[in-house]
Coordinates of C-alpha atoms in Angstrom, one line a residue:
M16 CA -27.1 -15.0 7.5
D17 CA -25.3 -18.1 6.4
R18 CA -22.6 -17.3 3.8
G19 CA -20.7 -20.5 4.0
M20 CA -18.7 -19.4 7.1
D21 CA -17.4 -21.5 10.0
P22 CA -20.3 -23.7 11.4
G23 CA -22.2 -21.6 14.0
M24 CA -20.1 -18.5 13.5
D25 CA -22.8 -16.3 12.3
R26 CA -25.1 -17.4 15.1
R27 CA -22.5 -16.6 17.7
M28 CA -21.9 -13.2 16.2
D29 CA -25.6 -12.3 16.3
H30 CA -25.8 -13.0 20.1
L31 CA -22.6 -11.3 21.2
T32 CA -23.3 -9.2 24.4
R33 CA -21.3 -6.3 25.6
R34 CA -19.8 -8.6 28.2
G35 CA -18.9 -11.0 25.4
L36 CA -17.2 -8.2 23.5
L37 CA -15.1 -7.2 26.4
S38 CA -14.1 -10.7 27.3
G39 CA -13.2 -11.4 23.7
A40 CA -11.0 -8.3 23.8
A41 CA -9.3 -9.4 27.0
A42 CA -6.9 -11.5 25.1
V43 CA -5.6 -8.5 23.2
A44 CA -5.6 -5.8 25.9
A45 CA -2.1 -4.2 26.2
T46 CA -0.3 -1.0 25.7
A47 CA 1.2 0.1 22.4
A48 CA 4.8 -0.2 23.7
V49 CA 6.4 -2.5 21.2
G50 CA 9.8 -3.2 19.7
S51 CA 13.3 -3.4 21.1
S52 CA 16.6 -1.6 20.5
A53 CA 18.5 -4.8 21.0
T54 CA 20.3 -6.5 18.1
T55 CA 17.8 -9.4 18.1
A56 CA 14.6 -9.1 16.2
K57 CA 12.3 -9.9 19.1
A58 CA 10.0 -7.2 20.3
A59 CA 9.4 -6.3 24.0
P60 CA 6.3 -7.8 25.6
R61 CA 3.4 -5.4 26.2
A62 CA 2.1 -4.3 29.6
R63 CA -1.5 -4.7 30.6
A64 CA -3.5 -1.4 30.5
A65 CA -4.2 0.3 33.8
A66 CA -7.8 1.1 32.9
W67 CA -10.3 -0.9 30.8
P68 CA -11.3 1.0 27.7
E69 CA -14.8 0.8 26.1
P70 CA -15.3 -1.2 22.9
A71 CA -15.1 1.0 19.8
L72 CA -18.4 1.7 18.0
L73 CA -16.8 0.5 14.7
W74 CA -15.8 -2.7 16.5
R75 CA -19.4 -3.3 17.7
E76 CA -20.6 -2.8 14.1
F77 CA -18.0 -5.1 12.8
T78 CA -19.0 -8.0 15.1
A79 CA -22.5 -7.7 13.8
D80 CA -21.4 -8.4 10.2
P81 CA -17.7 -9.2 10.3
Y82 CA -17.2 -10.4 6.7
R83 CA -18.9 -7.5 4.8
H84 CA -18.3 -4.4 7.0
P85 CA -18.0 -1.4 4.7
Q86 CA -14.8 0.1 6.3
I87 CA -13.1 -2.8 8.2
P88 CA -11.7 -5.8 6.3
Y89 CA -11.9 -9.3 7.6
I90 CA -8.2 -10.2 8.2
G91 CA -8.7 -12.8 11.0
R92 CA -7.2 -15.5 8.9
A93 CA -4.1 -13.6 7.6
G94 CA -0.7 -15.4 7.8
Y95 CA 0.7 -18.8 7.7
R96 CA -1.9 -21.6 7.8
S97 CA -4.7 -19.0 8.4
G98 CA -2.8 -17.4 11.2
S99 CA -1.7 -20.5 13.0
E100 CA 0.8 -19.8 15.8
K101 CA 2.3 -23.2 15.3
R102 CA 4.6 -24.1 12.5
P103 CA 5.9 -27.6 11.6
H104 CA 9.2 -28.4 13.2
A105 CA 10.8 -30.0 10.2
R106 CA 13.5 -32.5 11.2
V107 CA 17.1 -31.5 10.7
V108 CA 18.5 -33.1 7.6
A109 CA 21.7 -31.1 7.0
N110 CA 24.3 -28.9 8.7
V111 CA 26.1 -26.4 6.5
L112 CA 29.4 -27.2 8.3
S113 CA 29.2 -30.7 6.8
Y114 CA 29.1 -29.2 3.4
G115 CA 32.2 -27.1 3.9
A116 CA 30.9 -23.8 5.2
K117 CA 33.3 -21.9 7.4
P118 CA 31.8 -20.1 10.4
D119 CA 34.7 -17.7 10.6
G120 CA 34.0 -15.7 7.4
S121 CA 37.2 -16.9 5.8
A122 CA 35.6 -18.3 2.6
D123 CA 32.4 -18.0 0.5
A124 CA 29.8 -20.2 2.2
T125 CA 27.1 -19.7 -0.5
P126 CA 27.8 -22.9 -2.4
A127 CA 27.8 -25.0 0.8
I128 CA 24.6 -23.5 2.0
N129 CA 22.8 -23.8 -1.3
R130 CA 23.9 -27.5 -1.7
A131 CA 22.5 -28.3 1.7
L132 CA 19.3 -26.5 0.8
A133 CA 19.0 -28.3 -2.5
D134 CA 19.7 -31.7 -0.9
A135 CA 17.0 -31.0 1.7
G136 CA 14.6 -30.2 -1.1
R137 CA 15.3 -33.2 -3.1
A138 CA 14.9 -35.3 0.1
G139 CA 11.4 -34.0 0.5
G140 CA 12.1 -31.1 2.9
G141 CA 13.7 -30.6 6.2
T142 CA 15.7 -28.1 8.2
V143 CA 19.2 -27.0 7.3
L144 CA 21.2 -25.8 10.3
V145 CA 23.6 -22.8 10.2
P146 CA 25.4 -23.0 13.6
A147 CA 26.6 -19.9 15.4
G148 CA 29.3 -17.9 13.6
T149 CA 29.8 -15.5 10.7
Y150 CA 29.5 -16.9 7.2
R151 CA 30.6 -14.9 4.2
V152 CA 28.2 -15.2 1.3
D153 CA 29.3 -14.0 -2.1
G154 CA 26.2 -15.2 -3.9
I155 CA 22.4 -15.6 -3.4
V156 CA 21.1 -18.0 -0.8
R157 CA 18.2 -19.8 -2.5
I158 CA 15.3 -21.7 -1.0
A159 CA 13.7 -23.2 -4.0
H160 CA 11.9 -26.3 -2.6
S161 CA 8.8 -26.6 -0.5
G162 CA 9.2 -27.8 3.1
V163 CA 12.8 -26.5 3.4
V164 CA 13.8 -24.3 6.4
L165 CA 17.1 -22.4 6.8
R166 CA 17.7 -22.1 10.6
G167 CA 20.5 -20.3 12.4
A168 CA 21.3 -20.3 16.1
G169 CA 19.5 -17.0 16.6
S170 CA 19.7 -13.6 15.1
D171 CA 22.4 -12.6 17.6
R172 CA 24.5 -15.7 17.0
T173 CA 24.4 -16.6 13.3
K174 CA 25.3 -14.0 10.7
L175 CA 25.4 -14.2 6.9
Y176 CA 27.7 -11.4 5.6
A177 CA 26.8 -10.6 2.1
T178 CA 29.6 -9.1 0.0
R179 CA 27.9 -8.6 -3.4
N180 CA 24.6 -7.2 -4.7
L181 CA 22.0 -8.5 -7.2
T182 CA 23.2 -6.4 -10.0
E183 CA 26.6 -8.0 -9.7
L184 CA 25.2 -11.5 -9.2
I185 CA 22.4 -11.6 -11.9
G186 CA 22.7 -8.4 -13.9
P187 CA 21.0 -5.0 -14.2
Y188 CA 17.2 -5.4 -13.7
G189 CA 15.8 -2.5 -15.8
S190 CA 12.4 -1.1 -15.2
R191 CA 9.7 -1.9 -17.7
Y192 CA 9.3 1.9 -18.1
G193 CA 12.8 2.4 -19.4
G194 CA 15.4 4.9 -18.3
D195 CA 18.0 4.2 -15.7
E196 CA 15.6 2.9 -13.0
S197 CA 16.6 -0.4 -11.4
S198 CA 13.9 -2.9 -10.5
W199 CA 16.2 -4.2 -7.8
S200 CA 14.7 -1.1 -6.0
W201 CA 11.6 -3.3 -5.3
A202 CA 12.4 -6.9 -6.1
G203 CA 14.7 -9.7 -5.2
G204 CA 16.7 -10.7 -2.1
L205 CA 20.1 -12.0 -1.2
I206 CA 18.0 -14.7 0.6
W207 CA 15.4 -15.5 -2.0
L208 CA 12.6 -17.9 -1.4
C209 CA 11.2 -18.7 -4.9
P210 CA 10.2 -22.0 -6.5
E211 CA 12.7 -23.6 -8.9
A212 CA 10.7 -23.3 -12.1
R213 CA 9.8 -19.7 -11.4
W214 CA 13.4 -18.8 -10.6
D215 CA 14.7 -20.1 -14.0
S216 CA 12.1 -18.1 -16.0
L217 CA 12.6 -15.0 -13.9
T218 CA 16.4 -14.8 -14.0
D219 CA 16.4 -15.7 -17.7
A220 CA 14.1 -12.8 -18.5
I221 CA 16.2 -10.4 -16.4
R222 CA 19.4 -11.5 -18.2
A223 CA 17.7 -11.1 -21.6
A224 CA 16.6 -7.6 -20.6
D225 CA 13.0 -8.7 -21.0
W226 CA 11.0 -7.3 -18.0
P227 CA 9.2 -10.3 -16.4
F228 CA 5.8 -9.8 -14.8
E229 CA 6.2 -11.0 -11.3
G230 CA 2.6 -11.9 -10.4
W231 CA 1.2 -15.4 -9.6
T232 CA 1.2 -16.6 -13.2
G233 CA 4.2 -14.6 -14.4
N234 CA 4.6 -13.8 -18.1
K235 CA 2.3 -16.8 -18.9
R236 CA -1.0 -15.4 -17.5
D237 CA -2.8 -16.2 -20.8
E238 CA -1.6 -19.8 -20.6
A239 CA -2.8 -20.4 -17.0
R240 CA -5.1 -23.5 -16.9
P241 CA -8.8 -22.9 -15.9
L242 CA -10.2 -25.5 -13.5
T243 CA -13.8 -24.3 -13.3
A244 CA -16.0 -21.3 -13.6
L245 CA -17.8 -20.1 -10.5
E246 CA -21.4 -18.9 -10.0
P247 CA -22.1 -15.4 -8.5
A248 CA -21.3 -14.9 -4.8
E249 CA -20.9 -12.0 -2.3
R250 CA -17.8 -10.8 -0.7
G251 CA -17.4 -12.6 2.6
T252 CA -18.7 -16.0 1.4
R253 CA -16.5 -19.0 2.0
T254 CA -18.5 -21.6 0.2
V255 CA -18.8 -21.0 -3.6
T256 CA -20.6 -23.0 -6.3
A257 CA -18.4 -24.5 -9.1
A258 CA -19.7 -25.2 -12.6
D259 CA -17.6 -28.4 -12.6
P260 CA -15.6 -29.4 -9.5
A261 CA -14.1 -32.6 -11.1
R262 CA -10.6 -31.1 -11.1
L263 CA -10.8 -29.8 -7.6
S264 CA -9.9 -31.5 -4.4
P265 CA -9.6 -30.7 -0.7
G266 CA -6.2 -29.3 0.2
R267 CA -5.5 -28.1 -3.3
L268 CA -4.1 -24.5 -3.7
V269 CA -6.0 -22.7 -6.5
L270 CA -6.1 -19.2 -7.9
L271 CA -9.3 -17.2 -7.9
R272 CA -9.2 -15.0 -11.0
L273 CA -11.4 -12.0 -11.7
A274 CA -11.1 -10.2 -15.0
D275 CA -12.1 -6.5 -15.4
D276 CA -14.6 -5.4 -17.9
A277 CA -14.6 -2.5 -20.4
G278 CA -16.3 -0.2 -17.8
H279 CA -13.7 -1.1 -15.2
T280 CA -16.4 -2.1 -12.7
L281 CA -14.1 -4.6 -11.0
L282 CA -11.7 -1.7 -10.2
E283 CA -14.6 0.4 -9.0
H284 CA -15.7 -2.5 -6.8
M285 CA -12.2 -2.6 -5.3
A286 CA -12.5 1.1 -4.5
G287 CA -15.8 0.6 -2.7
G288 CA -18.1 1.6 -5.5
G289 CA -20.3 4.6 -5.8
A290 CA -20.1 8.0 -7.5
G291 CA -16.4 8.7 -6.8
P292 CA -15.0 5.5 -8.4
E293 CA -17.5 5.6 -11.2
A294 CA -16.3 9.1 -12.1
Y295 CA -12.6 8.2 -11.9
S296 CA -10.6 8.0 -15.1
W297 CA -9.2 4.4 -15.3
D298 CA -8.2 4.0 -18.9
D299 CA -5.0 6.0 -18.7
K300 CA -3.7 4.1 -15.7
T301 CA -1.6 1.7 -17.7
K302 CA 0.4 0.3 -14.8
L303 CA -2.7 -0.3 -12.8
L304 CA -4.4 -2.0 -15.7
S305 CA -1.4 -4.4 -16.0
Y306 CA -2.3 -5.8 -12.6
V307 CA -5.6 -7.2 -13.7
P308 CA -6.9 -9.9 -13.9
Y309 CA -6.9 -10.0 -10.1
E310 CA -5.5 -13.3 -8.8
W311 CA -6.0 -14.5 -5.3
P312 CA -4.5 -17.8 -4.1
V313 CA -6.5 -19.9 -1.6
R314 CA -6.7 -23.5 -0.5
I315 CA -9.8 -25.6 -0.8
T316 CA -10.9 -27.1 2.5
H317 CA -14.0 -29.1 1.6
I318 CA -16.1 -30.1 -1.4
E319 CA -19.7 -31.3 -1.3
G320 CA -21.3 -31.8 -4.7
R321 CA -20.7 -28.5 -6.5
N322 CA -20.2 -26.5 -3.3
V323 CA -16.6 -25.7 -2.6
T324 CA -15.5 -24.3 0.7
L325 CA -12.4 -22.1 0.8
E326 CA -9.8 -21.5 3.5
R327 CA -10.7 -17.8 3.6
P328 CA -13.8 -15.7 2.8
L329 CA -14.0 -14.2 -0.6
P330 CA -12.1 -10.8 -0.8
L331 CA -14.5 -9.5 -3.5
D332 CA -17.9 -10.2 -5.0
L333 CA -18.1 -12.8 -7.9
R334 CA -20.1 -11.3 -10.7
P335 CA -20.7 -12.8 -14.2
E336 CA -19.2 -9.8 -16.0
W337 CA -15.8 -10.5 -14.3
Q338 CA -15.7 -14.2 -15.4
P339 CA -14.9 -15.7 -12.0
Q340 CA -12.8 -18.8 -12.3
L341 CA -10.6 -21.0 -10.3
M342 CA -7.3 -21.5 -12.1
A343 CA -4.3 -23.8 -11.6
P344 CA -1.4 -21.6 -10.3
V345 CA 2.3 -22.0 -11.2
Q346 CA 3.8 -24.4 -8.6
P347 CA 4.3 -22.2 -5.5
L348 CA 6.8 -22.6 -2.7
T349 CA 5.0 -23.8 0.5
D350 CA 6.0 -24.5 4.1
A351 CA 9.4 -23.0 3.7
G352 CA 11.1 -20.6 6.1
V353 CA 14.1 -18.6 7.4
E354 CA 14.8 -18.5 11.1
G355 CA 17.3 -17.3 13.7
L356 CA 19.9 -15.3 11.7
T357 CA 21.1 -11.9 10.7
L358 CA 21.8 -11.0 7.0
E359 CA 24.3 -8.1 6.9
A360 CA 25.2 -6.6 3.6
V361 CA 28.5 -4.9 3.1
E362 CA 28.0 -1.3 4.2
T363 CA 27.8 0.9 1.1
P364 CA 26.2 4.4 0.8
Q365 CA 22.4 4.2 0.1
A366 CA 21.9 4.7 -3.7
P367 CA 19.8 7.6 -5.1
H368 CA 16.1 6.9 -5.5
L369 CA 15.3 4.0 -7.9
L370 CA 19.0 3.3 -8.6
D371 CA 19.4 0.5 -6.0
K372 CA 22.0 -2.1 -6.9
G373 CA 20.2 -4.8 -4.9
H374 CA 21.8 -5.1 -1.5
N375 CA 18.4 -6.6 -0.5
G376 CA 17.4 -8.8 2.4
V377 CA 14.9 -11.6 2.4
T378 CA 12.3 -11.9 -0.4
F379 CA 9.4 -14.3 -0.7
Q380 CA 8.2 -14.8 -4.3
C381 CA 5.4 -17.0 -5.5
A382 CA 5.3 -18.3 -1.9
Y383 CA 2.3 -19.5 0.1
D384 CA 2.3 -20.6 3.8
C385 CA 5.9 -19.6 4.3
W386 CA 7.6 -17.6 7.1
A387 CA 10.5 -15.7 8.6
D388 CA 11.1 -15.6 12.4
D389 CA 13.8 -13.9 14.4
V390 CA 15.5 -12.5 11.4
V391 CA 17.5 -9.2 11.2
V392 CA 18.7 -7.5 8.0
R393 CA 21.3 -4.8 8.1
H394 CA 22.7 -2.2 5.7
V395 CA 20.2 -3.2 3.0
D396 CA 18.6 -1.3 0.1
N397 CA 15.4 -3.2 0.6
G398 CA 14.6 -5.3 3.7
F399 CA 11.8 -7.9 3.6
G400 CA 9.9 -8.4 0.4
L401 CA 6.6 -10.1 -0.4
V402 CA 6.3 -10.3 -4.2
A403 CA 3.2 -12.3 -5.4
A404 CA 3.4 -14.0 -2.0
S405 CA 0.4 -14.9 0.2
A406 CA -0.5 -16.4 3.5
C407 CA 3.1 -15.8 4.8
T408 CA 4.0 -14.8 8.4
L409 CA 7.0 -12.6 9.2
R410 CA 7.4 -12.5 13.0
H411 CA 10.2 -10.9 15.1
T412 CA 11.9 -9.3 12.1
R413 CA 14.0 -6.1 12.2
V414 CA 15.6 -3.8 9.6
E415 CA 18.5 -1.8 10.8
G416 CA 21.8 -0.1 9.7
R417 CA 22.6 2.6 7.3
G418 CA 19.1 3.2 6.0
A419 CA 16.8 1.4 3.5
H420 CA 14.7 2.4 0.5
H421 CA 11.9 -0.1 1.3
P422 CA 12.3 -1.6 4.8
Y423 CA 9.3 -3.8 4.0
F424 CA 7.7 -4.2 0.5
C425 CA 4.5 -6.0 -0.4
R426 CA 3.5 -5.9 -4.1
E427 CA 2.4 -7.7 -7.3
G428 CA -0.8 -9.2 -5.9
S429 CA 0.4 -10.3 -2.4
H430 CA -2.5 -11.2 -0.1
D431 CA -3.3 -12.3 3.4
N432 CA 0.2 -11.9 4.8
L433 CA 1.0 -11.1 8.5
I434 CA 3.9 -9.0 9.6
E435 CA 4.0 -8.8 13.4
D436 CA 6.4 -7.8 16.1
F437 CA 8.5 -5.9 13.6
T438 CA 11.0 -3.1 13.9
V439 CA 12.4 -0.5 11.5
A440 CA 15.3 0.9 13.4
R441 CA 16.7 4.5 13.2
R442 CA 19.4 4.8 10.6
T443 CA 23.0 4.8 11.8
V444 CA 24.3 7.3 9.3
P445 CA 23.0 10.6 7.9
T446 CA 20.6 10.5 5.0
P447 CA 22.4 10.8 1.7
E448 CA 21.1 13.4 -0.7
G449 CA 18.7 12.1 -3.4
T450 CA 17.7 9.0 -1.5
Q451 CA 14.2 8.0 -0.5
L452 CA 12.7 6.3 2.5
H453 CA 9.3 4.6 2.4
G454 CA 8.5 2.2 5.3
I455 CA 5.9 -0.5 5.3
N456 CA 4.9 -0.7 1.7
V457 CA 1.9 -2.1 0.0
E458 CA 0.9 -1.8 -3.7
G459 CA -0.2 -3.6 -6.8
L460 CA -3.8 -4.6 -5.9
S461 CA -2.4 -6.4 -2.8
S462 CA -5.1 -7.1 -0.2
H463 CA -5.9 -8.3 3.3
N464 CA -2.3 -7.9 4.5
V465 CA -1.7 -7.0 8.2
W466 CA 1.1 -5.1 10.0
S467 CA 0.7 -5.6 13.7
R468 CA 2.7 -4.7 16.8
G469 CA 5.4 -2.7 15.2
L470 CA 8.0 -0.1 16.2
M471 CA 9.0 2.2 13.4
E472 CA 11.8 4.6 14.4
M473 CA 11.7 6.0 10.9
G474 CA 9.6 5.5 7.7
T475 CA 5.9 5.8 7.0
F476 CA 2.8 3.8 6.0
D477 CA 3.8 3.6 2.4
T478 CA 0.7 3.0 0.3
H479 CA 2.4 3.1 -3.0
R480 CA -0.4 3.5 -5.5
G481 CA -1.5 0.5 -7.6
M482 CA -4.7 0.6 -5.5
P483 CA -4.1 -1.9 -2.7
F484 CA -7.2 -2.5 -0.7
A485 CA -8.5 -4.0 2.5
N486 CA -5.2 -3.8 4.4
V487 CA -4.7 -3.2 8.2
R488 CA -2.0 -1.5 10.2
T489 CA -2.6 -1.9 13.9
E490 CA -0.8 -1.3 17.3
I491 CA 2.2 0.5 15.8
T492 CA 4.4 3.3 17.0
V493 CA 5.9 5.4 14.2
E494 CA 8.2 8.4 13.8
N495 CA 6.4 9.3 10.6
N496 CA 9.3 10.8 8.5
G497 CA 9.1 8.9 5.3
R498 CA 7.3 9.5 2.0
H499 CA 5.0 7.3 -0.1
G500 CA 5.9 6.5 -3.7
G501 CA 4.1 5.3 -6.8
D502 CA 3.9 6.2 -10.4
A503 CA 0.8 8.2 -11.5
S504 CA 0.0 5.5 -14.1
A505 CA -0.5 3.1 -11.1
G506 CA -3.7 4.8 -10.2
P507 CA -5.2 5.4 -6.8
L508 CA -3.3 5.3 -3.5
Y509 CA -6.0 3.4 -1.7
G510 CA -8.9 1.1 -2.5
A511 CA -11.6 0.4 0.0
R512 CA -11.4 -0.9 3.6
F513 CA -8.0 0.3 4.8
A514 CA -7.9 0.3 8.6
H515 CA -5.4 2.2 10.8
W516 CA -6.1 1.1 14.3
N517 CA -4.3 2.2 17.5
V518 CA -1.3 4.0 16.0
T519 CA 1.0 6.3 18.0
V520 CA 2.7 8.9 15.9
T521 CA 5.7 10.4 17.7
N522 CA 6.2 13.5 15.5
E523 CA 2.6 14.6 14.8
R524 CA 2.9 14.1 11.0
A525 CA -0.5 13.1 9.5
G526 CA 0.6 11.9 6.1
L527 CA -0.5 8.4 5.3
V528 CA -1.6 7.6 8.9
R529 CA -4.7 9.7 9.2
I530 CA -6.5 8.6 6.0
D531 CA -10.1 9.6 6.4
E532 CA -9.7 12.5 3.9
I533 CA -8.1 10.4 1.2
A534 CA -8.9 6.7 1.5
P535 CA -12.4 5.5 0.5
Y536 CA -14.4 3.4 3.0
S537 CA -11.5 3.6 5.5
A538 CA -11.3 3.4 9.2
T539 CA -8.9 5.6 11.3
V540 CA -9.3 4.6 14.9
A541 CA -7.3 5.6 18.0
I542 CA -4.4 7.4 16.4
S543 CA -2.4 10.3 17.8
V544 CA -3.3 13.9 17.1
V545 CA -1.5 14.7 13.8
R546 CA -1.2 17.7 11.5
D547 CA -0.5 18.1 7.8
F548 CA 3.0 19.2 6.9
D549 CA 5.6 18.4 4.3
Q550 CA 3.4 16.0 2.3
I551 CA -0.2 16.6 1.6
D552 CA -2.1 14.3 -0.8
V553 CA -5.5 14.9 -2.4
P554 CA -8.2 12.3 -2.7
D555 CA -8.2 10.2 -5.9
F556 CA -12.0 10.0 -5.8
T557 CA -14.5 12.8 -5.7
G558 CA -17.5 13.2 -3.3
D559 CA -18.1 11.5 -0.1
L560 CA -15.4 9.0 0.8
H561 CA -17.5 7.2 3.3
A562 CA -14.5 7.2 5.7
R563 CA -14.8 6.9 9.5
V564 CA -12.7 8.4 12.3
E565 CA -13.1 7.3 16.0
A566 CA -11.1 8.0 19.2
Y567 CA -9.0 10.5 17.4
G568 CA -6.0 11.7 19.5
R569 CA -6.4 8.8 21.9
P570 CA -4.2 5.8 21.0
G571 CA -5.0 2.8 23.2
S572 CA -8.2 4.3 24.4
V573 CA -10.6 1.8 22.9
E574 CA -11.0 -1.9 22.6
P575 CA -9.8 -3.8 20.8
R576 CA -6.3 -2.5 21.0
N577 CA -5.1 -4.8 18.2
L578 CA -7.6 -5.3 15.4
Y579 CA -6.0 -8.4 14.0
E580 CA -5.7 -10.2 17.4
A581 CA -9.3 -9.3 18.2
Q582 CA -10.5 -10.8 14.9
R583 CA -8.6 -14.0 15.7
A584 CA -10.1 -14.1 19.2
L585 CA -13.6 -14.0 17.6
R586 CA -12.6 -17.1 15.6
R587 CA -11.7 -18.9 18.7

């Protein structure tokens, strides 16, 4: 069943034995005990299971056809450099102390930090050190050049103390839907990774009160340059056929673009197809319709004649009616990161829902192959953001303090990201009236994102409408006390192939964790016994949802314990 995958991969899949399944899972066997209450972002190691569970039925099905399973998405290549555990150790090119930053908090260090980052970018990249200490930042710390890394001495030793918010620093960022809503409720960061050209157009639009579209091609989607049309292909294929590959080259980052048709068959396909999506009313979902064409960034790995091999398998079919094309993206930020520091905002009461001023943490925008590691954010409105960001890895991150609106947000066509060993800590002050808590958010046709090995002392699995699809949450412990959001005009909560795999719910609340009665073509495997209360949603699609449940009430009882790590093990 050669679909342009790794050489020999399909043959190995066809001949997997039960012993092979168990040995492949050995690398991922562990308990669901994750997270740490320490001030650092690093999660505690997992202990080996006392007994050896049996492979899940769904897992055995998946290994027989891993790239086109109806309920489980292929996410084995999520994250930086297709899930690489190694990142480049960029040489140190600057120390913020040499630029005048004071580690005692006595003066604004933002200009010094930003000059060091800009100089590193102009020099072609490198690491900017922020030695141990507390640095007052009265502005936005900007990483605007590829190859630049901001590195502290550890999240327990280097602190950036942010005194102002994004409304003060840039201006009010009104919602495209009017009213008093603030778009800083789901955008922007006080550490903001965003390419220089994109930053200028974005901030200019905000200051001019012109709502900027934040996706991969911004407000200039109609001006994006086509590189070549593509011939039809099936989801899961890695080698596609280009009409004219002359402008393509190995290593190049391109955008796959799929346009919807008048019958909205692309959106139906994202929902899994069939009678339910075909009967759904799409035309009045104005916010959802603004997210198409669907744009998926990917690197080219090989070209032979008109055959073009991609870094990851196709997330969707390519059909002529959707005009599949490879496009030239806006220049993204690549190979940039933030490491070993805490960003603490001045503690202010959490704002009422959708009125956030922008005491936000770290945001990746128009970023590809970037990362955060050992980073804590404290007293923020919104913690870690992925906005039109793909193939990024957030590892050993933690949100803590007075309580956040979105501890993690993933939106505007963000794909193939990996968030692992993460913690959402219990709030340190009572919940103010009129505020909202979401959790680990995904929306806006974002796909193939993974949340793995997490401890959520508050929040929920916030699927925020905008029909995200093919996302995975695995090996997570959650006190499920948040709520999802999403405007009705953003359409369905879920597209096809959501998988919740090995989830321990500490308060028995079902909402947004057990999803077999609401998410089409979904998999709910090895979650705690839960019950409906406080928030009950109804399915967006009628009829059979083709959803699967396995090992209900028995977290940790089946292999693999971690769906992402098991898929990576199969690659190896």
